[in-house]
Amino acid sequence: MAMIPSFFDNRRGTIFDPFTWEPFKDFPFPPSSLVSHENSAFVNTRIDWKETPEAHVFQADLPGLKKEEVKVEVEDERVLQISGERNVEKEDKNDTWHRVERSSGKFLRRFRLPENAKVDQVKATMENGVLTVTVPKEEVKNPDVKAIEISG
């Protein structure tokens, strides 16, 4: 029982504020300063992949980024790679930071495209911080099947 930290110690006589409460502060996690900002940017880059009858469509939320800061590439013929970098905001000596939650650093996501992807016709657009990558599909031909008569 002593291993479980009490979240409500030192809270008697004070008003509980859910916006400043840090429930994991007593757990033995490394300090947030040791967590790489580059890793947090990588983890926070969310990408949806849907398949329509005509194409594979990838959508990534990249708020605050310009299209010049994002790269879309197809490598090794069937690997779609989306990468970029979100720069750290410049600090002013007179500023007092209370919380930093927006991630910065490089991000990279890779997706192996299926056989029916037309990798030479990939298109990408960016609007309102949302990157949309469209990979058209080609019709997969069913192999010709020839019946073989069995003798004997």
Short mmCIF file of C-alpha atoms in Angstrom, two decimals:
data_model
loop_
_atom_site.label_atom_id
_atom_site.label_comp_id
_atom_site.label_asym_id
_atom_site.label_seq_id
_atom_site.Cartn_x
_atom_site.Cartn_y
_atom_site.Cartn_z
CA MET A 1 0.00 0.00 0.00
CA ALA A 2 2.95 2.32 0.65
CA MET A 3 4.00 1.96 -3.00
CA ILE A 4 0.85 3.71 -4.23
CA PRO A 5 1.20 7.50 -4.00
CA SER A 6 -1.63 9.37 -2.41
CA PHE A 7 -2.91 11.99 -4.83
CA PHE A 8 -4.80 13.89 -2.18
CA ASP A 9 -1.97 14.48 0.33
CA ASN A 10 -1.45 18.15 1.12
CA ARG A 11 -4.79 19.03 -0.49
CA ARG A 12 -6.79 19.48 2.72
CA GLY A 13 -7.78 23.06 3.31
CA THR A 14 -7.10 24.12 -0.30
CA ILE A 15 -9.41 24.41 -3.28
CA PHE A 16 -8.95 21.57 -5.76
CA ASP A 17 -8.09 22.99 -9.20
CA PRO A 18 -8.40 20.32 -11.95
CA PHE A 19 -6.45 22.48 -14.41
CA THR A 20 -3.27 22.61 -12.34
CA TRP A 21 -3.51 19.16 -10.73
CA GLU A 22 -0.75 16.84 -11.94
CA PRO A 23 -1.85 13.28 -11.08
CA PHE A 24 1.43 11.63 -12.12
CA LYS A 25 3.84 13.97 -10.31
CA ASP A 26 4.48 11.40 -7.54
CA PHE A 27 5.21 8.51 -9.90
CA PRO A 28 8.85 7.65 -10.69
CA PHE A 29 8.79 8.93 -14.30
CA PRO A 30 11.77 10.83 -15.67
CA PRO A 31 11.40 14.60 -15.56
CA SER A 32 9.80 16.07 -18.67
CA SER A 33 13.03 17.94 -19.41
CA LEU A 34 14.67 14.58 -20.17
CA VAL A 35 12.04 13.65 -22.77
CA SER A 36 13.21 14.59 -26.24
CA HIS A 37 11.14 17.24 -27.98
CA GLU A 38 11.96 15.48 -31.23
CA ASN A 39 10.27 12.31 -30.00
CA SER A 40 7.20 14.17 -28.84
CA ALA A 41 6.78 15.80 -32.25
CA PHE A 42 7.08 12.40 -33.92
CA VAL A 43 4.51 10.84 -31.64
CA ASN A 44 2.05 13.73 -31.95
CA THR A 45 1.91 13.77 -35.74
CA ARG A 46 -1.46 12.14 -36.34
CA ILE A 47 -2.23 10.78 -39.80
CA ASP A 48 -5.44 9.19 -41.05
CA TRP A 49 -5.37 6.76 -43.98
CA LYS A 50 -8.58 5.89 -45.77
CA GLU A 51 -9.20 3.95 -48.95
CA THR A 52 -11.85 5.04 -51.39
CA PRO A 53 -12.80 3.20 -54.59
CA GLU A 54 -10.49 5.58 -56.52
CA ALA A 55 -7.55 6.26 -54.18
CA HIS A 56 -5.71 5.96 -50.89
CA VAL A 57 -6.06 9.26 -49.01
CA PHE A 58 -3.75 10.34 -46.17
CA GLN A 59 -4.59 13.34 -43.99
CA ALA A 60 -2.20 14.82 -41.44
CA ASP A 61 -2.92 17.59 -38.96
CA LEU A 62 0.06 19.95 -39.12
CA PRO A 63 -1.12 23.16 -37.45
CA GLY A 64 1.17 26.13 -37.81
CA LEU A 65 3.30 24.58 -40.56
CA LYS A 66 3.71 25.98 -44.06
CA LYS A 67 3.81 23.71 -47.08
CA GLU A 68 7.50 24.61 -47.51
CA GLU A 69 8.24 23.00 -44.12
CA VAL A 70 6.73 19.62 -45.10
CA LYS A 71 8.12 16.96 -47.48
CA VAL A 72 6.11 14.22 -49.17
CA GLU A 73 8.17 11.52 -50.91
CA VAL A 74 7.76 8.04 -52.31
CA GLU A 75 10.85 5.96 -51.74
CA ASP A 76 11.77 2.38 -52.55
CA GLU A 77 8.87 2.44 -55.03
CA ARG A 78 6.12 1.74 -52.48
CA VAL A 79 6.91 3.66 -49.28
CA LEU A 80 5.14 6.97 -48.73
CA GLN A 81 7.18 9.22 -46.44
CA ILE A 82 5.79 12.38 -44.83
CA SER A 83 8.29 14.49 -42.90
CA GLY A 84 8.95 18.00 -41.73
CA GLU A 85 10.05 20.17 -38.88
CA ARG A 86 8.28 22.44 -36.44
CA ASN A 87 10.71 25.04 -35.12
CA VAL A 88 10.95 26.01 -31.48
CA GLU A 89 9.52 29.41 -30.65
CA LYS A 90 12.22 31.94 -29.81
CA GLU A 91 12.50 32.76 -26.13
CA ASP A 92 12.66 36.31 -24.84
CA LYS A 93 14.48 36.92 -21.55
CA ASN A 94 11.49 38.90 -20.30
CA ASP A 95 8.99 36.08 -20.95
CA THR A 96 7.82 33.76 -18.19
CA TRP A 97 6.67 30.39 -19.49
CA HIS A 98 4.02 28.64 -17.40
CA ARG A 99 3.47 25.61 -19.60
CA VAL A 100 4.90 24.26 -22.86
CA GLU A 101 2.67 21.61 -24.47
CA ARG A 102 3.06 22.25 -28.19
CA SER A 103 5.67 19.95 -29.62
CA SER A 104 8.53 21.05 -31.79
CA GLY A 105 11.24 19.28 -33.72
CA LYS A 106 11.34 16.89 -36.64
CA PHE A 107 8.66 14.39 -37.49
CA LEU A 108 8.68 11.47 -39.90
CA ARG A 109 5.99 8.93 -40.79
CA ARG A 110 6.25 6.12 -43.35
CA PHE A 111 3.54 3.97 -44.91
CA ARG A 112 4.00 0.94 -47.17
CA LEU A 113 1.61 1.39 -50.07
CA PRO A 114 -0.33 -1.56 -51.47
CA GLU A 115 0.26 -3.07 -54.91
CA ASN A 116 -2.64 -1.17 -56.48
CA ALA A 117 -1.14 2.27 -55.72
CA LYS A 118 -0.14 4.43 -58.68
CA VAL A 119 3.01 5.82 -57.08
CA ASP A 120 3.84 7.96 -60.11
CA GLN A 121 0.58 9.96 -59.74
CA VAL A 122 0.72 10.99 -56.06
CA LYS A 123 -0.67 14.46 -55.32
CA ALA A 124 -0.40 16.51 -52.11
CA THR A 125 -2.27 19.62 -50.99
CA MET A 126 -2.18 21.64 -47.80
CA GLU A 127 -5.04 23.79 -46.56
CA ASN A 128 -5.72 25.24 -43.10
CA GLY A 129 -2.95 23.16 -41.50
CA VAL A 130 -4.19 19.85 -42.94
CA LEU A 131 -1.97 17.98 -45.39
CA THR A 132 -3.87 15.71 -47.80
CA VAL A 133 -1.93 13.18 -49.86
CA THR A 134 -3.89 11.33 -52.55
CA VAL A 135 -2.48 8.16 -54.08
CA PRO A 136 -4.66 6.98 -57.00
CA LYS A 137 -5.39 3.29 -57.34
CA GLU A 138 -5.15 1.16 -60.44
CA GLU A 139 -7.48 -1.65 -61.16
CA VAL A 140 -5.97 -4.93 -60.06
CA LYS A 141 -6.39 -7.40 -62.86
CA ASN A 142 -7.52 -10.82 -61.86
CA PRO A 143 -5.10 -13.40 -63.19
CA ASP A 144 -6.31 -15.36 -66.18
CA VAL A 145 -7.31 -18.80 -65.03
CA LYS A 146 -7.09 -21.65 -67.46
CA ALA A 147 -8.76 -24.89 -66.49
CA ILE A 148 -6.56 -27.94 -66.96
CA GLU A 149 -8.26 -31.19 -67.76
CA ILE A 150 -7.24 -34.07 -65.57
CA SER A 151 -6.58 -37.28 -67.40
CA GLY A 152 -6.55 -40.76 -66.12
#
